[in-house]
PDB file of C-alpha atoms in Angstrom:
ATOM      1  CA  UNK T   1     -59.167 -46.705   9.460  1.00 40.00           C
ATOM      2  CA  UNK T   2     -60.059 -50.425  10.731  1.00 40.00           C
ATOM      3  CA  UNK T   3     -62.742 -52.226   8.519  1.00 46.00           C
ATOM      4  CA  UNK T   4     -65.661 -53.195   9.962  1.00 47.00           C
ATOM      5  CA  UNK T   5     -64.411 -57.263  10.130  1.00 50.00           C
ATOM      6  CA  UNK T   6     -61.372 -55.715  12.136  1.00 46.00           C
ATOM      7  CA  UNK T   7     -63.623 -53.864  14.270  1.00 49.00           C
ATOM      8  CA  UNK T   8     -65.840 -56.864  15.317  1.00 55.00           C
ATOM      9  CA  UNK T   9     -66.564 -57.874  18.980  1.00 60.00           C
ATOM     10  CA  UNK T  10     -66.377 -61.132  19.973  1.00 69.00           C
ATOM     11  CA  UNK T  11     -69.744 -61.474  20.674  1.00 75.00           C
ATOM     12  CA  UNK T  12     -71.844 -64.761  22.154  1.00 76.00           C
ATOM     13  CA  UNK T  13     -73.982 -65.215  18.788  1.00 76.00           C
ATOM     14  CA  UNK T  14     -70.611 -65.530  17.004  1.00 80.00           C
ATOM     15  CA  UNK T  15     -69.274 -67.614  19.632  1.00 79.00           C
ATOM     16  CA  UNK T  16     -72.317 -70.108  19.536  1.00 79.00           C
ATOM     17  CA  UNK T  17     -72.293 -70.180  15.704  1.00 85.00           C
ATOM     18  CA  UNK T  18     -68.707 -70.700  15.093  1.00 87.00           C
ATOM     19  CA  UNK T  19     -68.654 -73.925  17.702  1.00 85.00           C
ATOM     20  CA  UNK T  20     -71.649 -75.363  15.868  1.00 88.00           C
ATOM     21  CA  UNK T  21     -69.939 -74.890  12.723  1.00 91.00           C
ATOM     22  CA  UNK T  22     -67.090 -76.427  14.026  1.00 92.00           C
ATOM     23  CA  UNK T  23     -69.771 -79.120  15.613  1.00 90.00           C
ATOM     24  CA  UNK T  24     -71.037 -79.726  12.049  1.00 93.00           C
ATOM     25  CA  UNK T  25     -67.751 -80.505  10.021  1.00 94.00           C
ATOM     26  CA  UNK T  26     -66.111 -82.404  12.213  1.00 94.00           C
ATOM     27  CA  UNK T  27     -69.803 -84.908  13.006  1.00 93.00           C
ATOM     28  CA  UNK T  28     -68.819 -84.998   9.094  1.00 93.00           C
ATOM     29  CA  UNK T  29     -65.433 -85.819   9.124  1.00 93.00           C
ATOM     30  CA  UNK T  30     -64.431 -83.270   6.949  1.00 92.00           C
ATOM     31  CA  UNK T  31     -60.804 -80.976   7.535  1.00 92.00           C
ATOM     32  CA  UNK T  32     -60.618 -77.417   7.758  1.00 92.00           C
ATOM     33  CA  UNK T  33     -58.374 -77.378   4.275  1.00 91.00           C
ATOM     34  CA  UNK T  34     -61.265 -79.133   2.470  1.00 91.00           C
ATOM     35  CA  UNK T  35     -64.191 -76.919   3.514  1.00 90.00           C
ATOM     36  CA  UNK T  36     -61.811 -73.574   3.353  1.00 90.00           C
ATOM     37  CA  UNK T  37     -60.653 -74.801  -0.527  1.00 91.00           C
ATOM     38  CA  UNK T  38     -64.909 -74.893  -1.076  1.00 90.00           C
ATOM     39  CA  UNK T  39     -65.825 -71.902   0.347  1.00 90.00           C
ATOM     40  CA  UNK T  40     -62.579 -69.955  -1.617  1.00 90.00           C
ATOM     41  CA  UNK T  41     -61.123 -68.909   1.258  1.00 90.00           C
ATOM     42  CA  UNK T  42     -57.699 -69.061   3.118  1.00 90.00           C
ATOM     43  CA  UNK T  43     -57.525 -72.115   5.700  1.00 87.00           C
ATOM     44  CA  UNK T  44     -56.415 -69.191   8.362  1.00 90.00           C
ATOM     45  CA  UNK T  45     -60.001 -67.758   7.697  1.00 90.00           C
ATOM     46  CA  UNK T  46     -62.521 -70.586   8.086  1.00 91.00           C
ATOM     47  CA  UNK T  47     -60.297 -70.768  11.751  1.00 90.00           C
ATOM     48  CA  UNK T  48     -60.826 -68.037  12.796  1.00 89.00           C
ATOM     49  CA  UNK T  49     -64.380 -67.873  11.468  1.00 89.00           C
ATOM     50  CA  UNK T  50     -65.170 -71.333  14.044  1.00 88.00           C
ATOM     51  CA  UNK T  51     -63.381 -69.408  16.733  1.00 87.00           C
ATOM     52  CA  UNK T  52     -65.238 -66.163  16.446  1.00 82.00           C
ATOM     53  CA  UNK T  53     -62.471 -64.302  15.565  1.00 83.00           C
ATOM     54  CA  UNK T  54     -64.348 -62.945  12.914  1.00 82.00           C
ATOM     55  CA  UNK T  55     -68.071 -63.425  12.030  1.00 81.00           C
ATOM     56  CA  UNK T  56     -68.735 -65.867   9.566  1.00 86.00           C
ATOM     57  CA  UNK T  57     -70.632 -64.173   6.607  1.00 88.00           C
ATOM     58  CA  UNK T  58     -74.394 -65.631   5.912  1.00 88.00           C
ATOM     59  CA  UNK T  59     -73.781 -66.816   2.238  1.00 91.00           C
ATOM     60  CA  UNK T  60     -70.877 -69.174   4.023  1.00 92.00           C
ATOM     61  CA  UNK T  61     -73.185 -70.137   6.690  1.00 91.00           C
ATOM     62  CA  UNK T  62     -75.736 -71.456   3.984  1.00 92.00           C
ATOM     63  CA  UNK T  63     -73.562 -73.104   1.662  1.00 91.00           C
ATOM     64  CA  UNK T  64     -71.460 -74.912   4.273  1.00 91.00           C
ATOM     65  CA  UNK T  65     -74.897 -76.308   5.178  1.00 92.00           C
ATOM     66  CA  UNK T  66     -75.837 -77.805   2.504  1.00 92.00           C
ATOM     67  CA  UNK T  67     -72.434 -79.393   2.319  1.00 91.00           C
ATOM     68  CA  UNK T  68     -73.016 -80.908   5.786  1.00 93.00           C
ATOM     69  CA  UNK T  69     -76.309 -82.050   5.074  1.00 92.00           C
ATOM     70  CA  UNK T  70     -77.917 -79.659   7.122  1.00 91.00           C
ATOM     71  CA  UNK T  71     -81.881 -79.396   5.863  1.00 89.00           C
ATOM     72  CA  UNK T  72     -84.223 -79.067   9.287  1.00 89.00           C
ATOM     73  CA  UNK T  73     -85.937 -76.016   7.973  1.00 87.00           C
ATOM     74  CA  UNK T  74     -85.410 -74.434  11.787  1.00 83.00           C
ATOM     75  CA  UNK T  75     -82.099 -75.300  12.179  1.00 84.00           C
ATOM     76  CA  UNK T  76     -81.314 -73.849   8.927  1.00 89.00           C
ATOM     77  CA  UNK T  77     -82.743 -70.417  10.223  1.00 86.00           C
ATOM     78  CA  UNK T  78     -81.357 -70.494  13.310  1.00 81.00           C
ATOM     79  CA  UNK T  79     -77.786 -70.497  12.265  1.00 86.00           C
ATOM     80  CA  UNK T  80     -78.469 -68.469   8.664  1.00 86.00           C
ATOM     81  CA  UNK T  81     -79.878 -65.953  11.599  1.00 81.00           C
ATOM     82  CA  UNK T  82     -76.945 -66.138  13.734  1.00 77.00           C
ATOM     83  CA  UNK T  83     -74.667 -64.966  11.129  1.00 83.00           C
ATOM     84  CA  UNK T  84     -76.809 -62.008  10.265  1.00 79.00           C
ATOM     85  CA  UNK T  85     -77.185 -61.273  13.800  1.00 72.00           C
ATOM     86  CA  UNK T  86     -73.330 -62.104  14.624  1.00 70.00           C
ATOM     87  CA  UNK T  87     -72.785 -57.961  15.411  1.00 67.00           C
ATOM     88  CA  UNK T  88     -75.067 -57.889  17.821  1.00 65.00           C
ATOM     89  CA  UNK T  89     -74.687 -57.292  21.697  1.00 61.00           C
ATOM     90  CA  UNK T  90     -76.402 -56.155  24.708  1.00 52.00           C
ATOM     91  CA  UNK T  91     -79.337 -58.413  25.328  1.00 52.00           C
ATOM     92  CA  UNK T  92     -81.930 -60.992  23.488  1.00 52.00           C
ATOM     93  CA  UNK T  93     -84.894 -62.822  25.581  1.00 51.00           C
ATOM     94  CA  UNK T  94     -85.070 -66.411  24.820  1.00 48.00           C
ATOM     95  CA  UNK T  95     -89.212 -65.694  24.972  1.00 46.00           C
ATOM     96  CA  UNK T  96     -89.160 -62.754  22.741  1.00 40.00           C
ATOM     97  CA  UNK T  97     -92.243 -63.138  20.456  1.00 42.00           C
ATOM     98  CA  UNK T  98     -91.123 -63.979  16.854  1.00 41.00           C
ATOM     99  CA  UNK T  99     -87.733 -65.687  17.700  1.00 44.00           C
ATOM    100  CA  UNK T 100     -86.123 -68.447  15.735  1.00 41.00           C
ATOM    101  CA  UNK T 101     -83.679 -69.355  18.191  1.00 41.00           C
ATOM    102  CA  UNK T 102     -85.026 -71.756  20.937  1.00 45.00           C
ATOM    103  CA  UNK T 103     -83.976 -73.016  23.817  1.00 45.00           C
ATOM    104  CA  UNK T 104     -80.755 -75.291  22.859  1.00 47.00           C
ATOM    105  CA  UNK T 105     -79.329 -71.088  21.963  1.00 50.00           C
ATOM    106  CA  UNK T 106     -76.857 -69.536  24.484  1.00 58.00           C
ATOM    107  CA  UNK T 107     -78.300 -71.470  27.419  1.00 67.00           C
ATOM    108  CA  UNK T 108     -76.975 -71.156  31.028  1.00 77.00           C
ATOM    109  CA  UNK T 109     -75.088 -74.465  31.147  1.00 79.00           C
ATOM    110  CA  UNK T 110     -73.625 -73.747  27.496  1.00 75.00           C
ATOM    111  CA  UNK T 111     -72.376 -70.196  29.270  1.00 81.00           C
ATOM    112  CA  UNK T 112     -71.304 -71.973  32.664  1.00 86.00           C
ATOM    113  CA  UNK T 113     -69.481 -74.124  30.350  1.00 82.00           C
ATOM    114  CA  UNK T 114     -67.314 -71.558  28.803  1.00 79.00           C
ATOM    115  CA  UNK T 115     -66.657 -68.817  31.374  1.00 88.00           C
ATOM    116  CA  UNK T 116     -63.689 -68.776  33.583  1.00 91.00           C
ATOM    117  CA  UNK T 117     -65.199 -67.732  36.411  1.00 95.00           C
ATOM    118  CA  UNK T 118     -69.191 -67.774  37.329  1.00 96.00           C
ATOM    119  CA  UNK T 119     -69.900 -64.606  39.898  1.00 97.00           C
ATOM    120  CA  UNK T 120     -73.283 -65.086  41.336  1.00 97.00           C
ATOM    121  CA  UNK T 121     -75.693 -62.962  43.395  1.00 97.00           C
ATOM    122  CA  UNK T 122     -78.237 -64.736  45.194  1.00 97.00           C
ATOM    123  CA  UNK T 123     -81.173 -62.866  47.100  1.00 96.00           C
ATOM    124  CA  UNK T 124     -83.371 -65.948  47.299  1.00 96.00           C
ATOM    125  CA  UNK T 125     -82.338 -68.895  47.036  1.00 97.00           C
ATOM    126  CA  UNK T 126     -78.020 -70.500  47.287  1.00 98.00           C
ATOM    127  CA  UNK T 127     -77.001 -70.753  43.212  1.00 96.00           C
ATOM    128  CA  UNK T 128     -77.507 -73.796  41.894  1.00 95.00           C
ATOM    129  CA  UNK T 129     -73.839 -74.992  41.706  1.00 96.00           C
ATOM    130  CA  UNK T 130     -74.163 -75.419  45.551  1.00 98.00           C
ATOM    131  CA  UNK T 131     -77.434 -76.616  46.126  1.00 97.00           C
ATOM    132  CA  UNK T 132     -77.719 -80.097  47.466  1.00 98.00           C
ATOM    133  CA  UNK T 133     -79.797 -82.505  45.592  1.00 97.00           C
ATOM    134  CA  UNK T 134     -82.656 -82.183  48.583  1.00 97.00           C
ATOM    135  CA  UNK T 135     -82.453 -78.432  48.650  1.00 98.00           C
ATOM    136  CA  UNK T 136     -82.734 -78.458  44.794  1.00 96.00           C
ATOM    137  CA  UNK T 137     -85.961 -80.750  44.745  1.00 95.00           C
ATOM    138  CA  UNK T 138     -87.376 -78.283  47.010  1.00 95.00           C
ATOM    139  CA  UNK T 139     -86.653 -75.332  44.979  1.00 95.00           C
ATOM    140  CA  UNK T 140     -87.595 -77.109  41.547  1.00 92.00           C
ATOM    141  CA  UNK T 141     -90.548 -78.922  42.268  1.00 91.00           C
ATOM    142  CA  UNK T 142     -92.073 -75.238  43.796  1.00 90.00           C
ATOM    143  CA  UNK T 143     -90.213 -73.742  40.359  1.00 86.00           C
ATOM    144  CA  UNK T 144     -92.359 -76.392  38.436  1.00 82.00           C
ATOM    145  CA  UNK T 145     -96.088 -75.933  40.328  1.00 78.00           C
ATOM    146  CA  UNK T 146     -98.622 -78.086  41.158  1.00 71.00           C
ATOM    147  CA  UNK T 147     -98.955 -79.876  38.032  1.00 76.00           C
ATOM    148  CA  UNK T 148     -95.234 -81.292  37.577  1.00 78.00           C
ATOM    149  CA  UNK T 149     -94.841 -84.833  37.663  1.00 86.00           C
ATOM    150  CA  UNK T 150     -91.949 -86.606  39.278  1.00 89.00           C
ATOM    151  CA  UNK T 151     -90.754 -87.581  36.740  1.00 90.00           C
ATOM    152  CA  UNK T 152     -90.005 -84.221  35.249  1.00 88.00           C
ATOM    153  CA  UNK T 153     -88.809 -82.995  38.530  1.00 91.00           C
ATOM    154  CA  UNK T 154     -86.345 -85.905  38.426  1.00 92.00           C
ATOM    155  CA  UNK T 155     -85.126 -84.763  35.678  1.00 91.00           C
ATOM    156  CA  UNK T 156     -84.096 -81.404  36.270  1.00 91.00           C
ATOM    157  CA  UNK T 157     -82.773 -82.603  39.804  1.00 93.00           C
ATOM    158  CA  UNK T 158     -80.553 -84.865  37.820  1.00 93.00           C
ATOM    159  CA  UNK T 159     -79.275 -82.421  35.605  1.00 91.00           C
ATOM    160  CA  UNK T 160     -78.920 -79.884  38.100  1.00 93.00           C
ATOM    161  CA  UNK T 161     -76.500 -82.169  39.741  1.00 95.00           C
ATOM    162  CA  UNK T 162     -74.508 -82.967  36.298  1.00 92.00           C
ATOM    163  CA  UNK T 163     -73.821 -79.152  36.210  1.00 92.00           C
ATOM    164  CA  UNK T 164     -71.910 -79.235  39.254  1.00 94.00           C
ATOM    165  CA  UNK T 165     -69.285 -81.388  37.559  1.00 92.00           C
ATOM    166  CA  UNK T 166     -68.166 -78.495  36.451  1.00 91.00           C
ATOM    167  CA  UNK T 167     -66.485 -77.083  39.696  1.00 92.00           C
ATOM    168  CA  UNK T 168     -63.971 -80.268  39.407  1.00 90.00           C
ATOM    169  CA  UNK T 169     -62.739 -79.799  36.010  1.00 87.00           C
ATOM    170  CA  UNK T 170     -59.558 -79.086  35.264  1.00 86.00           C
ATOM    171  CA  UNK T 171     -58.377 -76.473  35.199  1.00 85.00           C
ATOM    172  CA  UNK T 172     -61.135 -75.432  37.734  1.00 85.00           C
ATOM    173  CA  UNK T 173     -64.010 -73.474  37.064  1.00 90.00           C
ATOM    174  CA  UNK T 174     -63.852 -70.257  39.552  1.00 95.00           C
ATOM    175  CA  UNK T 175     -67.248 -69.914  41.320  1.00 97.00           C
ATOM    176  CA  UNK T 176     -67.777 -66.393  43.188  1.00 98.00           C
ATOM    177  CA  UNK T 177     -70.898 -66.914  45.386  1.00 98.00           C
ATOM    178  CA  UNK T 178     -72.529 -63.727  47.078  1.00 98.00           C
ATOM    179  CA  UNK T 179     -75.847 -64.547  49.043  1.00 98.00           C
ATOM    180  CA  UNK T 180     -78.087 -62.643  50.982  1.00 97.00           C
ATOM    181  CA  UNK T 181     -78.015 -63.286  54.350  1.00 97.00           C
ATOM    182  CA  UNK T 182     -81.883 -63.711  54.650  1.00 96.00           C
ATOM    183  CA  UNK T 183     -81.213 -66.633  52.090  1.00 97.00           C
ATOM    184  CA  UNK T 184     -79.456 -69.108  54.936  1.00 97.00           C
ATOM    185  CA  UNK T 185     -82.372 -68.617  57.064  1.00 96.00           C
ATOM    186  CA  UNK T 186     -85.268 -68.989  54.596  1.00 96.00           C
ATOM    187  CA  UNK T 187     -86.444 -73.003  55.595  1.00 95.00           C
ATOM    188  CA  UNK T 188     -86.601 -73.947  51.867  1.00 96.00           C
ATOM    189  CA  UNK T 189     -87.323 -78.124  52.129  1.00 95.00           C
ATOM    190  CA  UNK T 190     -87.460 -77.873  55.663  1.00 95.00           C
ATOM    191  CA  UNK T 191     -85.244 -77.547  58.605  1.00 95.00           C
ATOM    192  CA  UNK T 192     -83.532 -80.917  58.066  1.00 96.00           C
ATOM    193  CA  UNK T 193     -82.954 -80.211  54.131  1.00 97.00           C
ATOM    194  CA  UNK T 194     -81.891 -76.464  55.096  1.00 97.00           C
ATOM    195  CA  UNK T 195     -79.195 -77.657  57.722  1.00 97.00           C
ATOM    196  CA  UNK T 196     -77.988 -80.448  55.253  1.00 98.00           C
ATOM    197  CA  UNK T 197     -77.428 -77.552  52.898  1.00 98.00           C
ATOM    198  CA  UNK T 198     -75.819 -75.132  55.073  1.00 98.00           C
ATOM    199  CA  UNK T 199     -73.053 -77.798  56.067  1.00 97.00           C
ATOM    200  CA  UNK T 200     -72.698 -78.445  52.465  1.00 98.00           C
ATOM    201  CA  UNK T 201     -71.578 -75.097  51.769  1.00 98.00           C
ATOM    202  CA  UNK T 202     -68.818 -75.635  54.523  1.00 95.00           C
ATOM    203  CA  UNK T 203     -67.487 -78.680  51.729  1.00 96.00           C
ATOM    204  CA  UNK T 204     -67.802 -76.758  49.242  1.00 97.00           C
ATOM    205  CA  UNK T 205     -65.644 -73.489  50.060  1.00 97.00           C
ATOM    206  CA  UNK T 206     -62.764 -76.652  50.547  1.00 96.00           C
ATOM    207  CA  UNK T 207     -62.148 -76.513  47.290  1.00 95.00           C
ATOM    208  CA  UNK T 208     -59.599 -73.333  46.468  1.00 94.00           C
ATOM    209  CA  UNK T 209     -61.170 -72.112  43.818  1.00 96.00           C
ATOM    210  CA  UNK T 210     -65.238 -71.523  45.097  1.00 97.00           C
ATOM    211  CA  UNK T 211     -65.809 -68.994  47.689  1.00 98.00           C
ATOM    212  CA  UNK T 212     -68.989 -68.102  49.215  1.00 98.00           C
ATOM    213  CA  UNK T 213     -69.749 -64.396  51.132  1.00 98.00           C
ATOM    214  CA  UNK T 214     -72.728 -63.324  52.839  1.00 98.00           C
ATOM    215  CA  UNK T 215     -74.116 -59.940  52.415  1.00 97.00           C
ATOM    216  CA  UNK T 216     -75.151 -59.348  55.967  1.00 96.00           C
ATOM    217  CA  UNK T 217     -78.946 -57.370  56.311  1.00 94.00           C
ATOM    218  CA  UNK T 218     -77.693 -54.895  58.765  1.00 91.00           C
ATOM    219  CA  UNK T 219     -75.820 -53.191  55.279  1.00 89.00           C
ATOM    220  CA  UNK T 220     -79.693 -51.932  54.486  1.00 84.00           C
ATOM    221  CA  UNK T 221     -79.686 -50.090  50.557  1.00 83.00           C
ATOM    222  CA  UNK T 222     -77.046 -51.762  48.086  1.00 86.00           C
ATOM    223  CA  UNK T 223     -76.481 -52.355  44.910  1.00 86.00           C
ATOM    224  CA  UNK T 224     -78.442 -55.476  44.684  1.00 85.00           C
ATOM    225  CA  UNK T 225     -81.774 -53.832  44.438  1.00 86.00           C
ATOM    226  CA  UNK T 226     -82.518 -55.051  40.921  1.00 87.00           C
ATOM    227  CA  UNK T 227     -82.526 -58.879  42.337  1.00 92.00           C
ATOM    228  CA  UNK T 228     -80.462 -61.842  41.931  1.00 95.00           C
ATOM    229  CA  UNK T 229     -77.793 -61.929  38.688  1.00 96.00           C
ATOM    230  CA  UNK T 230     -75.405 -64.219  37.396  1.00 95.00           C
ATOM    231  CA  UNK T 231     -72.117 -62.481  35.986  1.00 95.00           C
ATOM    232  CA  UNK T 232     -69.952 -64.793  33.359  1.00 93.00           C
ATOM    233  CA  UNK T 233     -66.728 -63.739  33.127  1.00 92.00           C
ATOM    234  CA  UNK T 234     -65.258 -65.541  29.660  1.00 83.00           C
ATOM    235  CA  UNK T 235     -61.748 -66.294  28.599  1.00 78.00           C
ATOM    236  CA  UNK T 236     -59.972 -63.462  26.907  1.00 73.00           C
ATOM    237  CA  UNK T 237     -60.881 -61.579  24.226  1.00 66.00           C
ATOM    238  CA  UNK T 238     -64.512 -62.646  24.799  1.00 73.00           C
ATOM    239  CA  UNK T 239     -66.954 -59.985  26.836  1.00 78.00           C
ATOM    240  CA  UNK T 240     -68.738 -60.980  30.269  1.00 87.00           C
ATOM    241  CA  UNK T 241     -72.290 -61.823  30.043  1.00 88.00           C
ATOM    242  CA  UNK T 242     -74.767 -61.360  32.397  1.00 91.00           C
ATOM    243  CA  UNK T 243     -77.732 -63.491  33.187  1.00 90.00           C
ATOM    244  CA  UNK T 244     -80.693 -62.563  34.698  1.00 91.00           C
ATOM    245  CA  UNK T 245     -84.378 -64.401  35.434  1.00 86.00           C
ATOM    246  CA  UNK T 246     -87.920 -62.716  35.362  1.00 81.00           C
ATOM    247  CA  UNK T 247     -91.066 -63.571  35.214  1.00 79.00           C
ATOM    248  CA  UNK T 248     -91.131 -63.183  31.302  1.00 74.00           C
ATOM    249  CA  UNK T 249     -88.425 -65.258  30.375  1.00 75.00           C
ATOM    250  CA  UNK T 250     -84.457 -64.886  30.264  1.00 78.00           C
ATOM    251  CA  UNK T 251     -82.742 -62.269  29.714  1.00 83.00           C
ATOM    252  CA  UNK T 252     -78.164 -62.641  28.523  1.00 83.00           C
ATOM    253  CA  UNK T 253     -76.694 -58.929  28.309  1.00 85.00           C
ATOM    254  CA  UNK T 254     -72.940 -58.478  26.919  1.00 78.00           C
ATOM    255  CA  UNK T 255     -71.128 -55.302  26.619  1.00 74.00           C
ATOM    256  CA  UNK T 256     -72.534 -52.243  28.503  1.00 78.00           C
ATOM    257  CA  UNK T 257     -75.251 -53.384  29.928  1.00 84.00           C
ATOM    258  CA  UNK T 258     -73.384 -56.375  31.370  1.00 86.00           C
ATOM    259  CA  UNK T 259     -70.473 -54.369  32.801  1.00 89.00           C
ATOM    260  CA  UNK T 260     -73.406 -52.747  34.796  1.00 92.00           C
ATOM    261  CA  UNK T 261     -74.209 -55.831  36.782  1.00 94.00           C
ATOM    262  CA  UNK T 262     -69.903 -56.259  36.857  1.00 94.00           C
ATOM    263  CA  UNK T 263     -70.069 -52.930  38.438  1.00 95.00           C
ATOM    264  CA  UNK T 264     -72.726 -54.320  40.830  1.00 95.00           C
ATOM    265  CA  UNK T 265     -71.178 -57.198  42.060  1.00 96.00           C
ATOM    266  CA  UNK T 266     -67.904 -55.381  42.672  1.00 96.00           C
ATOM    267  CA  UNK T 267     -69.435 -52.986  44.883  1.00 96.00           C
ATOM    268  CA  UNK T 268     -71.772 -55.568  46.442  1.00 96.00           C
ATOM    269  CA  UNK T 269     -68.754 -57.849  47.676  1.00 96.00           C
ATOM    270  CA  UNK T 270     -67.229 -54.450  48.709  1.00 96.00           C
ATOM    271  CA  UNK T 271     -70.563 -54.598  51.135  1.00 96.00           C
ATOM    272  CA  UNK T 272     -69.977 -58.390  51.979  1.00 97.00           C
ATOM    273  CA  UNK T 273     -68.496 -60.293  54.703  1.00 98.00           C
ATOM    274  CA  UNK T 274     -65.139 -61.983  54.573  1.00 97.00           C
ATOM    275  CA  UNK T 275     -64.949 -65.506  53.053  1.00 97.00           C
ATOM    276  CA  UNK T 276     -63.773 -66.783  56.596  1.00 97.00           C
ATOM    277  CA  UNK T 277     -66.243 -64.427  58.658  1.00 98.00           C
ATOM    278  CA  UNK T 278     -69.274 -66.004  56.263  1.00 98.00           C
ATOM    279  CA  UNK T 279     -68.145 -69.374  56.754  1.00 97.00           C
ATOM    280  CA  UNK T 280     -68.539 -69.008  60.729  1.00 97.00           C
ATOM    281  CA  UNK T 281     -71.446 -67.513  60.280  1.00 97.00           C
ATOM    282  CA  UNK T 282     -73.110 -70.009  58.157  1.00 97.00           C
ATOM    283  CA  UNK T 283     -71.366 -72.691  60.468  1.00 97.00           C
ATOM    284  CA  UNK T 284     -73.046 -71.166  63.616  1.00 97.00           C
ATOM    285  CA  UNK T 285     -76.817 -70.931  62.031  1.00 97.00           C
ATOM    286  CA  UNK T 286     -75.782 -74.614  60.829  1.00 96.00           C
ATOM    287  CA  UNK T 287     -74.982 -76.309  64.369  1.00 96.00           C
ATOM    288  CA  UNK T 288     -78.463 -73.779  65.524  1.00 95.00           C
ATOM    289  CA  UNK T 289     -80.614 -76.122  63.506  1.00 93.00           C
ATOM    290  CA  UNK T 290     -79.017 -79.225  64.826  1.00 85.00           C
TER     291      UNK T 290
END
C-alpha cells in the first residue's frame, strides 16, 4: 500500500510554499546541501520538498525559518499554515473570515505565471490579457467606483498592462479566449475605445499561440450559465485550477471541482465559432463602428 507522502497531490498550497521556501534560502545565500544537512534530511528531499513533490512537514517549515531570519509574526503563520494545509484541494476564498493568508497567496498573476495555457470564458467583459490600456481604464475605474482616485486607477492600468508580458515569453504562454458574443457589442469606454479594442484583438490572434472564439447568442442555453471562469491548465504533474470572481471575494478550485469548469469550457468551445469565422466577425462589427 502507498504511504500517505506517496499518495500526495501536487496541490497549489504546496506549490506556493515550496517556491517561497526556495525564495527564502536562496535571498540567504544558503545551498540546498547546507539546509538539507540541518534539517537531517537527504539533499534529494529538501528538492523535492521546494518543488512540491512532496509536502514539506510543519516542524521543517518552522525551523528553516528561524534559520532564514524569518520573524513577521504573519508571515510566520502564513507559511507554518501552508504546510499544515499542504493536503488540501478544491477551493479557499481569499475573503474567508478568519484567514491568515492575504492577498500576496495564490493570486491570479502568480497562477497566470505558472500555467501553460490560460483558457478563459468571458460573458462580460474581453479577459484582461487582451484588453487595451483604454478599454481597461474603462473597465477598472467602473471596477473601482466613484471614490477611486487616479492615481490608484493608474496603477492597476499599469499593472494590468505588465501582465500581458506574459503572452511574449518564451516559450509562449497559450491563451484560449472564449467570449460572448454580446461582449463585442457592449460600448464599454465608448465607441471609439470599443473599436480600438476590437481591432486589437485582430493583433493579437497574430501571434500563434492566442486564439480568440466567439460564442455566438443564437446558441441560446450552454454551459456557461454559471458566468465568466478562468481555467489554468499547469505544467505536468500539477492539477488545473480554476478561477472564478463574485461579489464576495475570489474563489481558486483544484481537483474536482475544477475539472467541472474544464468540462465546461470543452463543451462551450464545442458551441463556439471557428477561430477564423470569429475573427471576421469581430473584423466586420470593427469596420461598423468606423
Amino acid at each position: 500500500m502507498p504511504t500517505k507522502r506517496e499518495q500526495f497531490v501536487q496541490t497549489i498550497r504546496a506549490q506556493w510554499l515550496g517556491q517561497r521556501m526556495r525564495e527564502l534560502r536562496e535571498e540567504r545565500g544558503l545551498t540546498l546541501k547546507y539546509i538539507a544537512a540541518y534539517l537531517g534530511v537527504e539533499f534529494s528531499t529538501l528538492a523535492r520538498y521546494e518543488r512540491a513533490e512532496w509536502p514539506f512537514r510543519r516542524d521543517h517549515v518552522t525551523a528553516l525559518l528561524d534559520v532564514y531570519g524569518v520573524y513577521e509574526e504573519r508571515e510566520r503563520a502564513q507559511l507554518v499554515q501552508l504546510a499544515q494545509d499542504a493536503w488540501r484541494v478544491n477551493r479557499w476564498d481569499d475573503d474567508f473570515e478568519g484567514t491568515v493568508y492575504d492577498q500576496t497567496f495564490v493570486d491570479y498573476p502568480w497562477l497566470e505565471s505558472r500555467s501553460e495555457e490560460i483558457c478563459t470564458y468571458s460573458t462580460m467583459v474581453f479577459p484582461g490579457l487582451l484588453q487595451t490600456r483604454d478599454y481597461a481604464e474603462s473597465v477598472i475605474r467602473y471596477t473601482e467606483g466613484v471614490q477611486a482616485n487616479q492615481q490608484k486607477i493608474d496603477r492597476w492600468v499599469r499593472l494590468r498592462m505588465e501582465r500581458q508580458l506574459i503572452l511574449d515569453e518564451k516559450p509562449p504562454k497559450r491563451l484560449a479566449a472564449l467570449v460572448e458574443e454580446s461582449v463585442l457589442h457592449r460600448p464599454i469606454g465608448g465607441r471609439l475605445v470599443l473599436r480600438a479594442q476590437l481591432e486589437h484583438l485582430a493583433r493579437a490572434v497574430e501571434r500563434p499561440h492566442v486564439e480568440i472564439r466567439v460564442i455566438p447568442t443564437r446558441i441560446g442555453l450552454q454551459a456557461g450559465l454559471s458566468g465568466s471562469f478562468t481555467l489554468f491548465k499547469m505544467q505536468r504533474p500539477y492539477p488545473e485550477v480554476a478561477y472564478v470572481e463574485h461579489l464576495g471575494g475570489r474563489l481558486f478550485m483544484e481537483a474536482s471541482r475544477a475539472h467541472r469548469y474544464s468540462k465546461a469550457y470543452d463543451a462551450l468551445r464545442e458551441v463556439a465559432l471557428s477561430a477564423p469565422e470569429s475573427m471576421a466577425l469581430i473584423a466586420t462589427l470593427a469596420e461598423e463602428l468606423s
